[in-house]
Coordinates of C-alpha atoms in Angstrom, one line a residue:
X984 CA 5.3 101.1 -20.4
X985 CA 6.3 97.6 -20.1
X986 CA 2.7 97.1 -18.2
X987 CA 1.1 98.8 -20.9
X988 CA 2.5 96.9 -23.4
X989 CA 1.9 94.0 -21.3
X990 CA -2.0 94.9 -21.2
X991 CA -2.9 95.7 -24.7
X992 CA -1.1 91.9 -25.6
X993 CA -3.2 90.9 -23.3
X994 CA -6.6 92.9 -24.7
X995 CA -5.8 91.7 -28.2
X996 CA -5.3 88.1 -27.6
X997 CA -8.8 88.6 -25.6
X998 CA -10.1 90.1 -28.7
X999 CA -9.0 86.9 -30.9
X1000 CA -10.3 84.5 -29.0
X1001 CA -13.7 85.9 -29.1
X1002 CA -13.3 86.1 -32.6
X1003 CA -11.7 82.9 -32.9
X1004 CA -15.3 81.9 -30.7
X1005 CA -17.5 83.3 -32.6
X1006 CA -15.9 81.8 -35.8
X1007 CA -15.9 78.7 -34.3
X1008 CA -19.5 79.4 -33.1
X1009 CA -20.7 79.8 -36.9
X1010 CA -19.1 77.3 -38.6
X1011 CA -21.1 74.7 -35.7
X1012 CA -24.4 76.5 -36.9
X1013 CA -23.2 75.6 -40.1
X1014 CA -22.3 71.9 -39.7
X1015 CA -25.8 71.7 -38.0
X1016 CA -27.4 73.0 -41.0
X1017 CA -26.1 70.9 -43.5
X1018 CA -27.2 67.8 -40.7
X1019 CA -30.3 68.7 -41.2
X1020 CA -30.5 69.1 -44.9
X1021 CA -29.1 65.6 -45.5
X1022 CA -31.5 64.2 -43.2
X1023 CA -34.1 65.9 -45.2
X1024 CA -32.0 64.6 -48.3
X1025 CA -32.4 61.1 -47.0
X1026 CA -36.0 61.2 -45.9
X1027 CA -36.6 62.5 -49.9
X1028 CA -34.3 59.4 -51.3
X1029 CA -36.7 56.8 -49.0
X1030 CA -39.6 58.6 -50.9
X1031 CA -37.9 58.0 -54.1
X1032 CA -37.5 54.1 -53.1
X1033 CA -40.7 53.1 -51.8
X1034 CA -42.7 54.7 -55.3
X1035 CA -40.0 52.7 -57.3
X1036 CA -40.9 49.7 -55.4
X1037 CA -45.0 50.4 -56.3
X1038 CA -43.9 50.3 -59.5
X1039 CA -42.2 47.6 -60.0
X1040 CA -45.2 45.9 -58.3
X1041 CA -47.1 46.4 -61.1
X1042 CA -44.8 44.4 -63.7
X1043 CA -44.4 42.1 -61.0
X1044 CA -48.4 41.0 -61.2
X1045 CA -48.2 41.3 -64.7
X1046 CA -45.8 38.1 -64.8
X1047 CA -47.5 36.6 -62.1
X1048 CA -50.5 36.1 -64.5
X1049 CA -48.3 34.9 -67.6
X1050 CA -47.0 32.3 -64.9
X1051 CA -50.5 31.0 -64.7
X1052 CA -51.7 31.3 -68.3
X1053 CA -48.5 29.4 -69.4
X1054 CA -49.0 26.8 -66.8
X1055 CA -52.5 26.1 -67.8
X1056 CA -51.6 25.9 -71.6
X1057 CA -49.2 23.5 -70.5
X1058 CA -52.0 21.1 -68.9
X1059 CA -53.9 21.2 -72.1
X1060 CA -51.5 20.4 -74.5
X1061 CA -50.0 17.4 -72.1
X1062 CA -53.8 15.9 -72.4
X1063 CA -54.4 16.3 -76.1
X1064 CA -51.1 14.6 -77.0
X1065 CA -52.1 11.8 -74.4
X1066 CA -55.3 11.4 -75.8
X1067 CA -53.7 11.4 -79.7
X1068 CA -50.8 9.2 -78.5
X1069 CA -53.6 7.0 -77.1
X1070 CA -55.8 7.1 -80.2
X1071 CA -52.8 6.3 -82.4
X1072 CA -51.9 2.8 -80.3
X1073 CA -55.7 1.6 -80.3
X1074 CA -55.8 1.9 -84.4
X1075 CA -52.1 0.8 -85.0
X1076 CA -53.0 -2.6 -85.6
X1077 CA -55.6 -1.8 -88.5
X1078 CA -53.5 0.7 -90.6
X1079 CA -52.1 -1.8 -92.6
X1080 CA -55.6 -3.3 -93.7
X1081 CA -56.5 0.7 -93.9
X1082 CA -53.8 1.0 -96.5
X1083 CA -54.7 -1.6 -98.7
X1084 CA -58.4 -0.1 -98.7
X1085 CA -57.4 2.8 -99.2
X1086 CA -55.5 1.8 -102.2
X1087 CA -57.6 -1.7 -103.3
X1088 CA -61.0 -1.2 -102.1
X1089 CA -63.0 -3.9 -104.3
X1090 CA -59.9 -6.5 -104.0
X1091 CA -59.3 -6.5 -100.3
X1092 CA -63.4 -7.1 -99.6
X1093 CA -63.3 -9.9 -101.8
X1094 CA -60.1 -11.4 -100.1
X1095 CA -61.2 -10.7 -96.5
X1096 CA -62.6 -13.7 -94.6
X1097 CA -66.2 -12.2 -94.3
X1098 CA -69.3 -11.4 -95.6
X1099 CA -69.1 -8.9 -98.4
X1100 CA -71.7 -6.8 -95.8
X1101 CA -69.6 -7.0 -92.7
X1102 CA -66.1 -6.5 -94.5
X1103 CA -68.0 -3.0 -96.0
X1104 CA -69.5 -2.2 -92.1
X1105 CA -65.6 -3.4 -91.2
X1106 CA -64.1 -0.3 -93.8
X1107 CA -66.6 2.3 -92.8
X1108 CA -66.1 2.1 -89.2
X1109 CA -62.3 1.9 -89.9
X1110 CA -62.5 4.8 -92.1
X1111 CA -64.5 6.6 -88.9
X1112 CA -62.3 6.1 -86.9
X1113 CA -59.1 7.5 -88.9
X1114 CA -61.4 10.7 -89.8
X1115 CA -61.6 10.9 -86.4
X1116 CA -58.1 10.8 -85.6
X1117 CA -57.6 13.2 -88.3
X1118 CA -59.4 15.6 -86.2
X1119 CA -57.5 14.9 -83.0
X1120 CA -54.3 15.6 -84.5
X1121 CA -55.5 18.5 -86.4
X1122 CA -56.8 20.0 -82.8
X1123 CA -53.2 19.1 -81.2
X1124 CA -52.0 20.7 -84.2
X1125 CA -53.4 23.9 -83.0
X1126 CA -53.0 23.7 -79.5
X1127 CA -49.4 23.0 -80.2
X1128 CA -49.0 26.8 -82.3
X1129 CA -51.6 27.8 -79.4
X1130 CA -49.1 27.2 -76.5
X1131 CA -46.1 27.8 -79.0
X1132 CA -47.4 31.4 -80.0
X1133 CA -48.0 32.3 -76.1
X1134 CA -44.7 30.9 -74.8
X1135 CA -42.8 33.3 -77.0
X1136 CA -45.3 35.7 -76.0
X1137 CA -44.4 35.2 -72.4
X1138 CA -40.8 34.8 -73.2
X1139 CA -40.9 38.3 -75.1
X1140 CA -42.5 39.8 -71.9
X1141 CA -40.2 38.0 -69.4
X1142 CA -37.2 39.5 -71.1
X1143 CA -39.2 43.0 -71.3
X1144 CA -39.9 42.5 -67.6
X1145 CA -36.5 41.3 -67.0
X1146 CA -35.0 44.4 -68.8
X1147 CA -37.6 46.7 -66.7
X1148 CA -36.0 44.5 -63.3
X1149 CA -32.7 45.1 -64.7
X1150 CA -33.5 49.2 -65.0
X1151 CA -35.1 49.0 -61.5
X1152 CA -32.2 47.5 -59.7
X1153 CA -29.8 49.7 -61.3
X1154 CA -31.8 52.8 -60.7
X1155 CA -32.4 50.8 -57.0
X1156 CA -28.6 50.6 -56.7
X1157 CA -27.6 54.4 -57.5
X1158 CA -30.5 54.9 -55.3
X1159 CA -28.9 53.3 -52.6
X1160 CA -25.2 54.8 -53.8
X1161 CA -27.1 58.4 -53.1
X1162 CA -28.8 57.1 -49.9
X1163 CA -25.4 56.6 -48.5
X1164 CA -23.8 59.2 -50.0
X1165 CA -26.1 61.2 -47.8
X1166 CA -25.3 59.3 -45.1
X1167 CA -22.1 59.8 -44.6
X1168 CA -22.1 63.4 -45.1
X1169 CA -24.5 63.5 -42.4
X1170 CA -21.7 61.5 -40.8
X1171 CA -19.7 64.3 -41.3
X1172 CA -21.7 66.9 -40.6
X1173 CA -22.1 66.0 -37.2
X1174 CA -18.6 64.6 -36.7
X1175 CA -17.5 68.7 -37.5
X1176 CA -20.4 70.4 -35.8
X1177 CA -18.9 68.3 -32.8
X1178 CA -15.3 69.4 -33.6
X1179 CA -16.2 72.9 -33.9
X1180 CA -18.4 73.1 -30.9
X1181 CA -15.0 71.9 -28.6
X1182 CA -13.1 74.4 -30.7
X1183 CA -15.8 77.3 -29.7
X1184 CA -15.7 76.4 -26.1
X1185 CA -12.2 76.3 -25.9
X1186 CA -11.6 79.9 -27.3
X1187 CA -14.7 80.8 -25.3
X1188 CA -12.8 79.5 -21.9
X1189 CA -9.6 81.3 -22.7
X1190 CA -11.4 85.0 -23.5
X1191 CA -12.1 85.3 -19.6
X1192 CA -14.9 87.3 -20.8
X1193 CA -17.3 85.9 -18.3
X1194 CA -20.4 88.2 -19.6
X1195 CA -19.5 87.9 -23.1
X1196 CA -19.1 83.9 -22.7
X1197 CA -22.5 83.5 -20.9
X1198 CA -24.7 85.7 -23.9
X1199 CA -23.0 84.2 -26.4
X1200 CA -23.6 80.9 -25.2
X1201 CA -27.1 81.6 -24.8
X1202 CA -27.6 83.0 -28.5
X1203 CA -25.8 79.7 -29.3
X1204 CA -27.8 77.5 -27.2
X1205 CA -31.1 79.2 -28.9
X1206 CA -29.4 78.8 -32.2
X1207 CA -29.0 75.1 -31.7
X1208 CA -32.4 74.5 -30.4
X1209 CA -33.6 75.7 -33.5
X1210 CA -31.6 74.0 -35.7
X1211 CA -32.1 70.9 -33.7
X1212 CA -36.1 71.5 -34.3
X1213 CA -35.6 71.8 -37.9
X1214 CA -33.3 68.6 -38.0
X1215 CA -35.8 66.8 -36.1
X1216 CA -38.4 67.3 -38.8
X1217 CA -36.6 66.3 -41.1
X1218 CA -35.7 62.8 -39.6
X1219 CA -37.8 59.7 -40.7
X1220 CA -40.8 59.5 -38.9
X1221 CA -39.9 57.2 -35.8
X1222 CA -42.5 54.4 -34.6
X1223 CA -45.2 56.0 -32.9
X1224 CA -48.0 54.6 -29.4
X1225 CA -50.8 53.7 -32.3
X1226 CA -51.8 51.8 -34.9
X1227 CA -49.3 51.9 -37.7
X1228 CA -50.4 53.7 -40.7
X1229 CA -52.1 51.4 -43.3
X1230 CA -50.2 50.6 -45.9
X1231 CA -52.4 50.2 -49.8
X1232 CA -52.3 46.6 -51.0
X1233 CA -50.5 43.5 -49.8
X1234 CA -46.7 43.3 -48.5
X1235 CA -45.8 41.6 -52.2
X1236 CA -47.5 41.1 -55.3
X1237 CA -49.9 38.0 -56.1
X1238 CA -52.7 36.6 -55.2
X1239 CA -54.3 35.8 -51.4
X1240 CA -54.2 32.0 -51.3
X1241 CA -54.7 31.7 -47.4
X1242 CA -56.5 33.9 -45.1
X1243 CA -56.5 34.5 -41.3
X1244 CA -58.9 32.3 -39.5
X1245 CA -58.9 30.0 -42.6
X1246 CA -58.9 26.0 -41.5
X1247 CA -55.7 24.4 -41.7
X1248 CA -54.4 21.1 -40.3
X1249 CA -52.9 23.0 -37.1
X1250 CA -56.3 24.9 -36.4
X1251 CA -57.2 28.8 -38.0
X1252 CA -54.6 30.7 -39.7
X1253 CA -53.5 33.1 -37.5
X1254 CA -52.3 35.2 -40.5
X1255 CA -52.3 35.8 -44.3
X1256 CA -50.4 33.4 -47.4
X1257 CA -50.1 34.8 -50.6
X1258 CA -48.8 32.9 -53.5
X1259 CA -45.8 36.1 -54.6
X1260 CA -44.8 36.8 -57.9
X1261 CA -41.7 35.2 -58.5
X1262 CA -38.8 37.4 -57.6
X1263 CA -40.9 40.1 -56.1
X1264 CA -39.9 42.7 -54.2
X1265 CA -41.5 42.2 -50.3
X1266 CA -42.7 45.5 -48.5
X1267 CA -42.6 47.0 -45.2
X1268 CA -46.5 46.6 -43.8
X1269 CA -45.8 49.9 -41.5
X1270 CA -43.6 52.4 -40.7
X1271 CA -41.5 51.1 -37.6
X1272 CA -38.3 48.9 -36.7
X1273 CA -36.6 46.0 -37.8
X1274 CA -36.3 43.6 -34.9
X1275 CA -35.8 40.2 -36.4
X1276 CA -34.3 39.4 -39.7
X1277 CA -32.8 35.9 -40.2
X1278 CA -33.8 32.0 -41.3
X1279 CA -35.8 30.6 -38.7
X1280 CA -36.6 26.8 -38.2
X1281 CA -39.0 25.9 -41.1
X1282 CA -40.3 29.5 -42.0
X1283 CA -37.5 30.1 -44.1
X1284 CA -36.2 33.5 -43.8
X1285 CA -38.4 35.5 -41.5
X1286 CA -38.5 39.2 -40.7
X1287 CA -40.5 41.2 -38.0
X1288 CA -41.4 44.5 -38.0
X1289 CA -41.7 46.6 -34.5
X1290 CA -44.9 49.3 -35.5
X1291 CA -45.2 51.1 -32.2
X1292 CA -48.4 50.9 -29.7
X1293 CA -47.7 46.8 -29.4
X1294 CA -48.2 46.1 -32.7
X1295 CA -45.5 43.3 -34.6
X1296 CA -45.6 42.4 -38.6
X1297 CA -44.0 39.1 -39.0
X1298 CA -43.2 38.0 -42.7
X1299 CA -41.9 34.6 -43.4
X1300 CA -40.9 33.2 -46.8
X1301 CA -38.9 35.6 -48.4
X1302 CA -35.1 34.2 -50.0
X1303 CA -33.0 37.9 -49.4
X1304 CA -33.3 40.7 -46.9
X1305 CA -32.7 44.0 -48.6
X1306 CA -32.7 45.8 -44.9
X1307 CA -30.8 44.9 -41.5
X1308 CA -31.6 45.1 -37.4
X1309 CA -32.3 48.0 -35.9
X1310 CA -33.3 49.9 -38.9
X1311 CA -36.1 52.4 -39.1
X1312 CA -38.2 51.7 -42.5
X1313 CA -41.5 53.5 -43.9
X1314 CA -45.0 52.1 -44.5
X1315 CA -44.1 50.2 -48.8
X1316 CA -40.3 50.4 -48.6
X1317 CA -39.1 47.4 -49.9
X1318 CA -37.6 45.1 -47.1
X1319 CA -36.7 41.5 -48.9
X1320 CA -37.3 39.9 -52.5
X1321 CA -39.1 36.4 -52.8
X1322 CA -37.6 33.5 -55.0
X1323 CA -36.9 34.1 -59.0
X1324 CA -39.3 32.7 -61.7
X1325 CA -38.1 28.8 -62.7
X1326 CA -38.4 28.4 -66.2
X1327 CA -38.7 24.4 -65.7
X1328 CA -41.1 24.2 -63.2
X1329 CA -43.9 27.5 -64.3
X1330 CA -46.6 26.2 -61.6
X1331 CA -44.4 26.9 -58.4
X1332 CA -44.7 29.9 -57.3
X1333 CA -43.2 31.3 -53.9
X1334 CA -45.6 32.1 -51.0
X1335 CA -45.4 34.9 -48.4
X1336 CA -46.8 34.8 -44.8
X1337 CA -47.7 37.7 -42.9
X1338 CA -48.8 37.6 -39.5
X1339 CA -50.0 40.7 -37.3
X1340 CA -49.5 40.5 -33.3
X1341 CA -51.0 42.7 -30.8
X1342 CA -49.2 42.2 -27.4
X1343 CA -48.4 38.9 -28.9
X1344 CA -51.4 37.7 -29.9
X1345 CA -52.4 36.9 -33.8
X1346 CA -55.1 39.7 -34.8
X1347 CA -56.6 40.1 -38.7
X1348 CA -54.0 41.8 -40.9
X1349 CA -56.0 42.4 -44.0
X1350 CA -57.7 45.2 -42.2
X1351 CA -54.0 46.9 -41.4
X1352 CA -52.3 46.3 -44.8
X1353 CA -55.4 46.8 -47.1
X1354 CA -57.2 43.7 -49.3
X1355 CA -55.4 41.0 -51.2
X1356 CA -54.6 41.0 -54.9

């Protein structure tokens, strides 16, 4: 009886460790499902990023032409107050004898130390002149409520743009609050699939169930292979042996001031400049790796993108990273931010340099980014 009794303690501990197994066993399936849906989850969220980035791009040209049209106002009305300030000096010294025309025609010819013919010729071209005077200021005048009317115009649509950046980064920031959100219950996904897993094979070892352990172990490996399949297309899409993907449009929004092969002091460019919107947002030129991202000598700070198959995107110029080594980034997500628009100095504009290696050597990018805007 005692053996007995002995034997079915023995049979129902047996029993819960298999179940204690298989519970085990499921709650690891589990874990490994919800890895995958946040990488999924994630891989969505870096969608989300790189077509708020695209649009942002487009406010970000918009100011880059208002830069230009203010700077060019600017010229004009610097030359037409020269030229007034200039006319004004060169007739000073006649105003006085202006005056008294002006006021005593007949009396001042008769008291002038001339012929009453040349004192006359003397009034008309004096008169002339301040007509033509007249005329300049009148056209500074206008040029002045010109460039007045289009500076608060651009200042209206700087703080419309800077509201619109202000929107973006906030969005940009929950963005980011989700992205790692995500993150970390990936984190812990895998952290308890791991933890479960130990917990499964422990049960499993004590059930001494040697053909139960081995089928279940094989459902479960089949199980996992799955799950690992569907996780695996769900991850970002790791840099591949080929060309990287083209990506539409320049790495930043502006205008191409530079490009490759173009003759410069040092020889050809071996890659592209671009005079960047102020403050704009700088774009991954493939999908791949960040390998480099730090100040270096005079380029400023420089970042370099790892694209697979030999390829290597190397961006100089920007003033803040917005990504770090070793991470994996899609074709237009946004990697760095140029300098901020300077209200004193509207002309200066930063500039961006892209460069595109093959094996190390300077190749064309325009054909691997798309044209220049």
């Amino acid at each position: 009886m005692a053996h007995a009794g002995s034997l079915d303690r023995a049979r129902a501990r047996l029993d819960a460790d298999n179940r204690a197994a298989q519970q085990h066993q499921a709650a690891a399936a589990a874990a490994l499902r919800a890895t995958a849906a946040a990488r999924a989850q994630q891989a969505a969220l870096v969608t989300r990023e790189v077509a708020a980035a695209a649009a942002l791009r487009v406010d970000e040209t918009a100011t880059a032409a208002l830069v230009g049209t203010l700077d060019h106002l600017t010229r004009q009305a610097h030359a037409a107050r020269s030229a007034l300030q200039a006319d004004s000096a060169a007739i000073a010294p006649l105003l006085p004898l202006m005056a008294r025309l002006a006021l005593h025609p007949a009396a001042t010819l008769l008291a002038a130390d001339a012929a009453p013919g040349r004192a006359a010729e003397g009034a008309l071209v004096m008169q002339g002149l301040t007509r033509e005077i007249g005329a300049r200021a009148t056209a500074l005048r206008a040029a002045r409520r010109r460039y007045a009317a289009l500076t608060a115009d651009l200042s209206a649509q700087q703080a419309a743009l800077t509201q619109a950046i202000t929107t973006q980064q906030a969005s940009d920031a929950a963005l980011q609050r989700d992205i790692a959100k995500v993150s970390a219950e990936q984190a812990a996904s895998i952290a308890r699939h791991a933890a479960e897993q130990r917990a499964a094979n422990i049960a499993a070892a004590h059930a001494h169930d040697l053909v139960g352990v081995i089928a279940r172990l094989e459902s479960d490996r089949r199980r996992a292979a799955k799950a690992r399949a569907q996780a695996a297309a769900a991850r970002l899409p790791a840099p591949g042996g080929v060309l990287p993907q083209p990506l539409r449009g320049a790495p930043v929004a502006g205008r191409l001031i530079r490009a490759f092969g173009a003759p410069t002091a040092a020889g050809p460019a071996t890659g592209d400049t671009f005079a960047a919107s102020p403050g704009g947002v700088v774009s991954a030129a493939c999908t791949g790796q960040v390998v480099f991202a730090k100040p270096f000598e005079s380029y400023g700070k420089l970042i370099i993108l790892d694209c697979g198959g030999g390829y290597d995107f190397v961006m100089a110029g920007l003033e803040r990273f917005s990504v770090s080594v070793g991470q994996s980034v899609r074709a237009g997500q946004p990697v760095g931010s140029m300098a901020r628009y300077d209200l004193h100095d509207p002309g200066n504009q930063p500039s961006l340099y892209v460069e595109l290696r093959r094996h190390g050597t300077a190749i064309d990018p325009a054909g691997h980014f798309g044209a220049g805007t």
